[in-house]
Tab-separated table of C-alpha atoms and ligand atoms in Angstrom:
chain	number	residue	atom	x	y	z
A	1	UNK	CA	-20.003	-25.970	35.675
A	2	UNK	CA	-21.031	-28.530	33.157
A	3	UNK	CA	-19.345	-26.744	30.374
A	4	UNK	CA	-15.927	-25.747	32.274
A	5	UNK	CA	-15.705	-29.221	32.724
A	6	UNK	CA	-16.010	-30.175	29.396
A	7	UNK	CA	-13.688	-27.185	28.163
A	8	UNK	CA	-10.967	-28.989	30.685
A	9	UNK	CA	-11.396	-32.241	29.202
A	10	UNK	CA	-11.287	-31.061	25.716
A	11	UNK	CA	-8.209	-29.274	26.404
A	12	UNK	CA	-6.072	-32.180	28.099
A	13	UNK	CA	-7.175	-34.211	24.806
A	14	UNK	CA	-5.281	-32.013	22.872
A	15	UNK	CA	-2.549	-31.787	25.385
A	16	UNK	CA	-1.982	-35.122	24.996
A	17	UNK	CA	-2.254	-35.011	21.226
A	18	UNK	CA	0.545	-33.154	21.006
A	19	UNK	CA	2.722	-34.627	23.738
A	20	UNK	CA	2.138	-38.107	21.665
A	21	UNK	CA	3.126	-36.206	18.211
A	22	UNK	CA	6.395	-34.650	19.570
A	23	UNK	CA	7.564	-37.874	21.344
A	24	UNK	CA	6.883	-39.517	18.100
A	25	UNK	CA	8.814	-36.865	16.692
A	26	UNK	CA	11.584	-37.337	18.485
A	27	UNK	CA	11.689	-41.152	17.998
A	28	UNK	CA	11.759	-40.210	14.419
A	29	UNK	CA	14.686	-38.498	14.820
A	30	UNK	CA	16.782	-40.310	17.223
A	31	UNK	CA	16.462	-43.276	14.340
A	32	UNK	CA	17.744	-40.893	11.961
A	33	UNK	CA	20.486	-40.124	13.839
A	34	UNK	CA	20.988	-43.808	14.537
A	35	UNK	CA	21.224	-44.772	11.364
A	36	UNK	CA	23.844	-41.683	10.102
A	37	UNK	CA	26.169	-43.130	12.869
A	38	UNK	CA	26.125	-46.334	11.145
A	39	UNK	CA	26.382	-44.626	7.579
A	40	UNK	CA	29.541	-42.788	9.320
A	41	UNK	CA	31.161	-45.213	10.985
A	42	UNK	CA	31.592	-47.520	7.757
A	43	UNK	CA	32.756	-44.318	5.413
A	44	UNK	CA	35.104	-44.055	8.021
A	45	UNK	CA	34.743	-40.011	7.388
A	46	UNK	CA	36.227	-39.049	10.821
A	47	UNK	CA	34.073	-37.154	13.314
A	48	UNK	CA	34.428	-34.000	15.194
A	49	UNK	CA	31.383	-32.812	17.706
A	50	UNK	CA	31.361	-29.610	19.565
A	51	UNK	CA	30.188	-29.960	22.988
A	52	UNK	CA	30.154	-27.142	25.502
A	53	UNK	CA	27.715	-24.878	27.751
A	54	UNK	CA	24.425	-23.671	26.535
A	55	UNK	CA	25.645	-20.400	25.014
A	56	UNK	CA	29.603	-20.630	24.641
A	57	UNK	CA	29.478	-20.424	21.072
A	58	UNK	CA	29.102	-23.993	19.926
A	59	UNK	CA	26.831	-23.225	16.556
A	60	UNK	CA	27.923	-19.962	16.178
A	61	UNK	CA	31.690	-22.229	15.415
A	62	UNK	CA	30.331	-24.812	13.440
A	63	UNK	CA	28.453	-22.031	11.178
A	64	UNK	CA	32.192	-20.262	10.907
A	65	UNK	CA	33.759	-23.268	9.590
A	66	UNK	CA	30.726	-24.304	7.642
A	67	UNK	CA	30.823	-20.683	5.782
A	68	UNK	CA	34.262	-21.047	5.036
A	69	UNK	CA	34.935	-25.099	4.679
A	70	UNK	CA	31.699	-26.480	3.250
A	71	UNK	CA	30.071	-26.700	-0.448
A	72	UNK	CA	26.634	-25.854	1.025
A	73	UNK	CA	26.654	-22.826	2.694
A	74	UNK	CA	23.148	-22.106	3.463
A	75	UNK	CA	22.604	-25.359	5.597
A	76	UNK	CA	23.692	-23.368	8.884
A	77	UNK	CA	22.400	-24.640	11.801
A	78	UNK	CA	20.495	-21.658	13.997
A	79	UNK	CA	22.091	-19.443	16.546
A	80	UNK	CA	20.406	-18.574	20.012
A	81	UNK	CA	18.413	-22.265	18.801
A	82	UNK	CA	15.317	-23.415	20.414
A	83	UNK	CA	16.365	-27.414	21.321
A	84	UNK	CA	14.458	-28.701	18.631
A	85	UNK	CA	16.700	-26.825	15.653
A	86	UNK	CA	19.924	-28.129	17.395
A	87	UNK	CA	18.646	-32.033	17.290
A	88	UNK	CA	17.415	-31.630	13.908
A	89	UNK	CA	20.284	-29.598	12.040
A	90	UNK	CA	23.077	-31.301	13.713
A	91	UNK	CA	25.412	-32.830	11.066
A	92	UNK	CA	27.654	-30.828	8.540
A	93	UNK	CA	30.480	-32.054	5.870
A	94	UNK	CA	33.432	-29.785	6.107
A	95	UNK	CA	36.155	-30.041	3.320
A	96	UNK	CA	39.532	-28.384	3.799
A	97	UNK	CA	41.088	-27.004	0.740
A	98	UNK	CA	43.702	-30.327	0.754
A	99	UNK	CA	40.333	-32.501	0.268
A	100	UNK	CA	40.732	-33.747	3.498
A	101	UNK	CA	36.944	-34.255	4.971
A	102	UNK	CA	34.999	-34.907	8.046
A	103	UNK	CA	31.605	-34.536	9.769
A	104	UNK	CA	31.314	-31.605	11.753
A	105	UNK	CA	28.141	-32.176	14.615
A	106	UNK	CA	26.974	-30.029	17.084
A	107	UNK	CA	25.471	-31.235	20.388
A	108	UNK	CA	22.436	-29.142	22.554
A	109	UNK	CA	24.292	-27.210	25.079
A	110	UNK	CA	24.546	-28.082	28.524
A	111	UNK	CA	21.556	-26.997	30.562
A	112	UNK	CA	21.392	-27.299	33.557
A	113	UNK	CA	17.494	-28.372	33.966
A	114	UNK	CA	16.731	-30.401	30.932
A	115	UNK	CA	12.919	-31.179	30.849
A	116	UNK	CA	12.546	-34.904	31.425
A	117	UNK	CA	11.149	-35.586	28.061
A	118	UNK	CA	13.787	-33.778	26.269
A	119	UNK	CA	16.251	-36.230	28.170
A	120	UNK	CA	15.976	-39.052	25.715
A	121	UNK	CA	16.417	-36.545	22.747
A	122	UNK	CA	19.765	-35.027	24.506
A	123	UNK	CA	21.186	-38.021	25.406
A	124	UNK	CA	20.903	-39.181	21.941
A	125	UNK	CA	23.149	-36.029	20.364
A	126	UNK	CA	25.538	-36.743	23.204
A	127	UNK	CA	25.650	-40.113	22.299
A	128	UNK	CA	27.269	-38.884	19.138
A	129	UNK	CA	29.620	-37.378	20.819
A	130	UNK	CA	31.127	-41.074	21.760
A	131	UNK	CA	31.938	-41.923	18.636
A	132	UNK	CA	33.994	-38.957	17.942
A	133	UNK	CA	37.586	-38.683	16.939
A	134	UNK	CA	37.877	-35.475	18.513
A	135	UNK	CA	35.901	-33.537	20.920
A	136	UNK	CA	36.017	-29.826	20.631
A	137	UNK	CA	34.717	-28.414	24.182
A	138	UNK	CA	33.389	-24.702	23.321
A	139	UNK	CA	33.667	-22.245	26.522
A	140	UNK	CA	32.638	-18.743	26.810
A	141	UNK	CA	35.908	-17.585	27.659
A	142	UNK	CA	34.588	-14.474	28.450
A	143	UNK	CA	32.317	-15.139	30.855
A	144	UNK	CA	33.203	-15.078	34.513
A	145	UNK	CA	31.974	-18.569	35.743
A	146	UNK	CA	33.837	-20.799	32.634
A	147	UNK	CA	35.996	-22.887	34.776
A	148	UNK	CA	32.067	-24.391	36.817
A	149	UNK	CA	30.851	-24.325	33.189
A	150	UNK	CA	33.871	-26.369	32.449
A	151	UNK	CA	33.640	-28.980	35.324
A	152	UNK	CA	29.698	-29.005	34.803
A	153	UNK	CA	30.064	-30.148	31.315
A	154	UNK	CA	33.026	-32.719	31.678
A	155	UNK	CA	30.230	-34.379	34.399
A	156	UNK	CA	27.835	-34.614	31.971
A	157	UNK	CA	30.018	-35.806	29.667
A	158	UNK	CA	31.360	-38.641	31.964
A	159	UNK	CA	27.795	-39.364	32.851
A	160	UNK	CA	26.400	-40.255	29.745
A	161	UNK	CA	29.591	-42.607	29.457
A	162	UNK	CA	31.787	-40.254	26.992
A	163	UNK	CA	35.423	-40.921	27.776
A	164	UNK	CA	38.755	-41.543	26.249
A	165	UNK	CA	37.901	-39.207	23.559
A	166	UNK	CA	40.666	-36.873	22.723
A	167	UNK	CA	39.551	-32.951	23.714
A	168	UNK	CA	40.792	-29.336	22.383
A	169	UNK	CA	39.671	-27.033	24.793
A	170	UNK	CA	38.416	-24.079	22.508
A	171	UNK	CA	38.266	-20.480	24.618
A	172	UNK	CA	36.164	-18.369	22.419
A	173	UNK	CA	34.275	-15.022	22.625
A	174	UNK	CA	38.660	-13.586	23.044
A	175	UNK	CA	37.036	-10.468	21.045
A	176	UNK	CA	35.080	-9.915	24.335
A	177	UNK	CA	38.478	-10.130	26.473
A	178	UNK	CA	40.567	-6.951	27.017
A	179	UNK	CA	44.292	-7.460	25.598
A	180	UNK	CA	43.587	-11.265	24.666
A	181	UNK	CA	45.575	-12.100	21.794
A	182	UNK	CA	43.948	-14.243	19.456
A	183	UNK	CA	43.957	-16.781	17.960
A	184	UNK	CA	46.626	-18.840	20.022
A	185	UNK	CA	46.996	-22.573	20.401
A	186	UNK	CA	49.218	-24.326	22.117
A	187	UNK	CA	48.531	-28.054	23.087
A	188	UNK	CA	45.251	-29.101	23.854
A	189	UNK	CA	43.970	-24.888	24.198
A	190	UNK	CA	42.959	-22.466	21.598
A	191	UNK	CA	41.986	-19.048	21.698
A	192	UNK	CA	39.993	-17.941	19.725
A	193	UNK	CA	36.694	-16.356	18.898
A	194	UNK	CA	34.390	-17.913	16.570
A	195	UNK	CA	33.339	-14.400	14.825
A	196	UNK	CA	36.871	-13.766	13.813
A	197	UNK	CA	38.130	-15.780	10.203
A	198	UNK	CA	41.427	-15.923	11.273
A	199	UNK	CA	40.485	-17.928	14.395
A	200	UNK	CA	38.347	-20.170	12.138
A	201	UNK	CA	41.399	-21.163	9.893
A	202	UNK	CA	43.344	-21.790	13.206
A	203	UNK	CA	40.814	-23.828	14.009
A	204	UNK	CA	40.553	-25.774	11.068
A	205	UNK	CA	44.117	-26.065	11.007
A	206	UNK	CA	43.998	-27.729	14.553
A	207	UNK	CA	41.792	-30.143	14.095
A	208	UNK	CA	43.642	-31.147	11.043
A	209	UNK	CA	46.279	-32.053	12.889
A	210	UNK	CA	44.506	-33.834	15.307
A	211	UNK	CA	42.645	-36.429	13.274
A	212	UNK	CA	44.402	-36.756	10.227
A	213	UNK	CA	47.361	-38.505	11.942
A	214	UNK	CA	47.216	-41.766	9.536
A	215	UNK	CA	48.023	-39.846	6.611
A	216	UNK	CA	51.384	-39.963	4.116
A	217	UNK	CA	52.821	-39.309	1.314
A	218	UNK	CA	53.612	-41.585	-1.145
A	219	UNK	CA	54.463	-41.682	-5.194
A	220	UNK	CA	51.888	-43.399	-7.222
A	221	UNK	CA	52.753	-44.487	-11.168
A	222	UNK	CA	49.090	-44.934	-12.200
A	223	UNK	CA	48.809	-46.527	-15.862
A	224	UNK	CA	46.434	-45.082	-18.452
A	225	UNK	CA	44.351	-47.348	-18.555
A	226	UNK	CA	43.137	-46.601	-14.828
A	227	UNK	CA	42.907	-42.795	-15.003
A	228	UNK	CA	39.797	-42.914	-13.083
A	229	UNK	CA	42.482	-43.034	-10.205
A	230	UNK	CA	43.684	-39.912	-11.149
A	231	UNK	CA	40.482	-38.226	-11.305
A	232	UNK	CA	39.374	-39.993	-7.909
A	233	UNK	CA	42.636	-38.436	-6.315
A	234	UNK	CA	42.471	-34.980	-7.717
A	235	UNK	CA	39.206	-35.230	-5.849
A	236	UNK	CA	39.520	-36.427	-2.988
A	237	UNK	CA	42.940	-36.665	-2.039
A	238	UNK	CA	46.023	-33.384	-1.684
A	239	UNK	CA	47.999	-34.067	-4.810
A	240	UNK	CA	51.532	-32.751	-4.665
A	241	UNK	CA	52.876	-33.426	-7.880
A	242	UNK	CA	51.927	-34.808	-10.949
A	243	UNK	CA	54.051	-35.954	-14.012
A	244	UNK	CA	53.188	-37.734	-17.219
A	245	UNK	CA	56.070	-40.882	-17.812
A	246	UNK	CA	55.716	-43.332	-20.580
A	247	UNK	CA	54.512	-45.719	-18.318
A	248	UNK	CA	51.563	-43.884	-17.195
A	249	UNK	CA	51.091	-41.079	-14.800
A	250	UNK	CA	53.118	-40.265	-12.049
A	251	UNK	CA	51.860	-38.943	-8.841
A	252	UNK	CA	52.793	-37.650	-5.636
A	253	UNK	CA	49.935	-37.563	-3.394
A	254	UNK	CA	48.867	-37.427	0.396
A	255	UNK	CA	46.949	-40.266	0.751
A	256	UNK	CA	44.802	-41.879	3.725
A	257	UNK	CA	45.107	-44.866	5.639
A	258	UNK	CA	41.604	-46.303	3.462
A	259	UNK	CA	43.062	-44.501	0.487
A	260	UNK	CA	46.490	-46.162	0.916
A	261	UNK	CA	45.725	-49.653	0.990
A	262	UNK	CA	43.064	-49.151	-2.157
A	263	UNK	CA	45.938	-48.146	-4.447
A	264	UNK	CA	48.578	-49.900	-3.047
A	265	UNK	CA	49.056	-51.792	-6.401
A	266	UNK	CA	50.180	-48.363	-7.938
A	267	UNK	CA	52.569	-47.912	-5.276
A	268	UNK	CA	56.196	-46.661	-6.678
A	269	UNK	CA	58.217	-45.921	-3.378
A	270	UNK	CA	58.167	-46.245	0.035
A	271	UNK	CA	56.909	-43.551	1.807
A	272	UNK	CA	59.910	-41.827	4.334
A	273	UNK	CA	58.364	-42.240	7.570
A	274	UNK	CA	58.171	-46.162	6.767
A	275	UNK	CA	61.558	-46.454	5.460
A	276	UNK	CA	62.342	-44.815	9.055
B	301	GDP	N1	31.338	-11.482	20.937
B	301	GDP	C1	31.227	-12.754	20.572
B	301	GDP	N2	30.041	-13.360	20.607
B	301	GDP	C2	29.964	-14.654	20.243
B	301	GDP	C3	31.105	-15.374	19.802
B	301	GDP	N3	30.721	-16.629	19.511
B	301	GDP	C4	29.389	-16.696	19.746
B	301	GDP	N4	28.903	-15.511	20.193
B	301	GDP	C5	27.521	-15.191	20.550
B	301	GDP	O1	27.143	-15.953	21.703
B	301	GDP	C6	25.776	-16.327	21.642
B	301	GDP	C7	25.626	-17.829	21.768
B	301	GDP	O2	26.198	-18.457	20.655
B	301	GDP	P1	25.715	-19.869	20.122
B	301	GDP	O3	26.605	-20.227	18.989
B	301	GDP	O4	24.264	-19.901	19.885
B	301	GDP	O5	26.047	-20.781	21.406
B	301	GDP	P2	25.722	-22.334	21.651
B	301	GDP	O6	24.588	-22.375	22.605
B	301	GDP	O7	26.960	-22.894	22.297
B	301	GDP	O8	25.421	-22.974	20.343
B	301	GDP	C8	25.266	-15.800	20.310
B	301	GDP	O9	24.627	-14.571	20.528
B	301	GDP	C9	26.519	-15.614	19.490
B	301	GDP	O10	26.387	-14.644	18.481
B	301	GDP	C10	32.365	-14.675	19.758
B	301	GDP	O11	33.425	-15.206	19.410
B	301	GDP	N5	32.361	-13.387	20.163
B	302	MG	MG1	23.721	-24.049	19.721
C-alpha cells in the first residue's frame, strides 16, 4: 500500500514538472512573438496570416508560396502539425520576383475543443492575426460542412476581437472537386488548391494586389555620387528602366509609400496618378 502510494506521489511530481516546463515554454514563446510584432510593425513589412479550420490547408499554402517565393526554402513549417510546431514555426518572409516583400504567418487551426492551457498559446497566434493587412481565410472547399467551418471560424475570429481586417476567402483542395476549374478569383474568392503551382502564383498575384495599394511609379535622376541608391533599389524595389544621363543615373522605378518619401530628393517627375 505504502509503496503504491509513494509511486502516486512520485508520479504527480513529475506531472507537475512538466506542466511547469511547458507553460514556461509557452511564455517563452508568446514573448517572442511579442516582440516580432513590434520588430514588424516598425519595418512596416506588411502582414498576411492565414487563418482557417484545423485541416483546410492553411500550412500546406504557406509551404506552396514559401517553396516558390522565399530565399530559404527548407524553413517549412510542418503539415498534419502537432500545436506546438504551428506556434513555434509561424513566421515566413516571402519575396515576389518585383522585390515586393511581406511576412507570411500561419495561425493553429480552429479546433473546436482547445485544451484550456493551450488557450493562452492560441490566442496569442490569433492575436497576430489583428495586426494583419490581409487575412487569407483557408477552407476545405472540398469538404461537405465548409460553409459551419466558415461561420465557426469568423466567431472565433470576432471573439478574440479580430475585425475590420480585409479577408480573401481562399477555397482550396478544387483538385478534390469534380469539374472545378481552378484557379479562379474574382473579388474577395479564389479557387484554388494549394498543391497546384499555378494556383500558388494566382495567389501570390492576389495578395499583391491587395496590400501593395500605396505603391507608384515614379522617375528618379540619382547622382553618382549616391549610387548606393541604385544598388538599394535594384534590391529592393521593381526597377523599370534604367538610363545613364550626364547628370547621373536615371531611373524608373516602382517605389513604396516608405520608399517614396526616402528618395524624394531624387525625384524627376510627378508620378501620373498624382498629376490626376
Ligand atoms: N488534395 C488536396 N489536399 C490538400 C490540399 N491542401 C492541403 N491538403 C491536405 O490537407 C491536409 C491538411 O493540410 P494542412 O496544410 O496541414 O492544413 P492546416 O491544418 O489548415 O494547416 C494535409 O494532408 C494536406 O496535404 C489541396 O489543395 N488538395
Ligand atoms: Mg497547419
Amino acid at each position: 500500500m505504502d509503496r503504491v502510494k509513494k509511486k502516486l506521489e512520485t508520479d504527480r511530481r513529475i506531472i507537475k514538472d512538466k506542466i511547469r516546463k511547458l507553460t514556461k515554454e509557452l511564455d517563452t514563446i508568446v514573448a517572442e512573438r511579442e516582440t516580432r510584432r513590434r520588430r514588424r510593425k516598425k519595418n512596416q513589412i506588411p502582414v498576411v496570416s492565414l487563418v482557417g479550420y484545423t485541416n483546410a490547408g492553411k500550412s500546406t499554402t504557406m509551404n506552396g508560396l514559401v517553396a516558390n517565393f522565399s530565399k530559404s526554402s527548407h524553413k517549412q513549417v510542418f503539415e498534419k502539425d502537432m500545436l506546438f510546431a504551428t506556434l513555434e514555426t509561424s513566421v515566413r518572409e516571402i519575396v515576389l520576383p518585383d522585390h515586393k516583400q511581406f511576412l507570411l504567418t500561419d495561425t493553429v487551426g480552429f479546433v473546436s475543443k482547445l485544451p484550456t492551457h493551450l488557450v493562452k498559446a492560441f490566442r496569442s497566434t490569433l492575436e497576430e492575426a489583428q495586426d494583419a493587412d490581409l487575412l487569407i481565410h483557408v477552407v476545405d472547399y472540398s469538404d461537405p460542412n465548409y460553409k459551419t467551418m466558415i461561420e465557426m471560424t469568423e466567431k472565433t475570429l470576432k471573439e478574440v476581437g479580430v475585425e475590420d481586417v480585409p479577408m480573401l476567402f481562399a477555397y482550396n483542395k478544387a483538385d478534390l472537386i469534380e469539374g472545378a476549374g481552378y484557379p479562379e478569383f474574382a473579388g474577395d474568392t479564389l479557387i484554388y488548391s494549394a498543391r497546384d503551382e499555378l494556383s500558388l502564383m494566382k495567389l501570390a498575384d492576389v495578395i499583391k494586389a491587395k496590400i501593395f495599394t500605396g505603391y507608384r511609379k515614379e522617375t528618379l535622376l540619382i547622382p553618382f555620387a549616391d549610387g548606393h541608391a541604385i544598388a538599394y533599389l535594384n534590391d529592393h524595389a521593381h526597377v523599370l528602366s534604367l538610363e545613364y544621363l550626364e547628370e547621373g543615373t536615371k531611373i524608373e522605378v516602382e517605389l513604396s509609400p516608405a520608399d517614396a518619401s526616402r528618395f524624394k530628393q531624387f525625384r524627376m517627375e510627378v508620378s501620373e496618378e498624382e498629376q490626376g
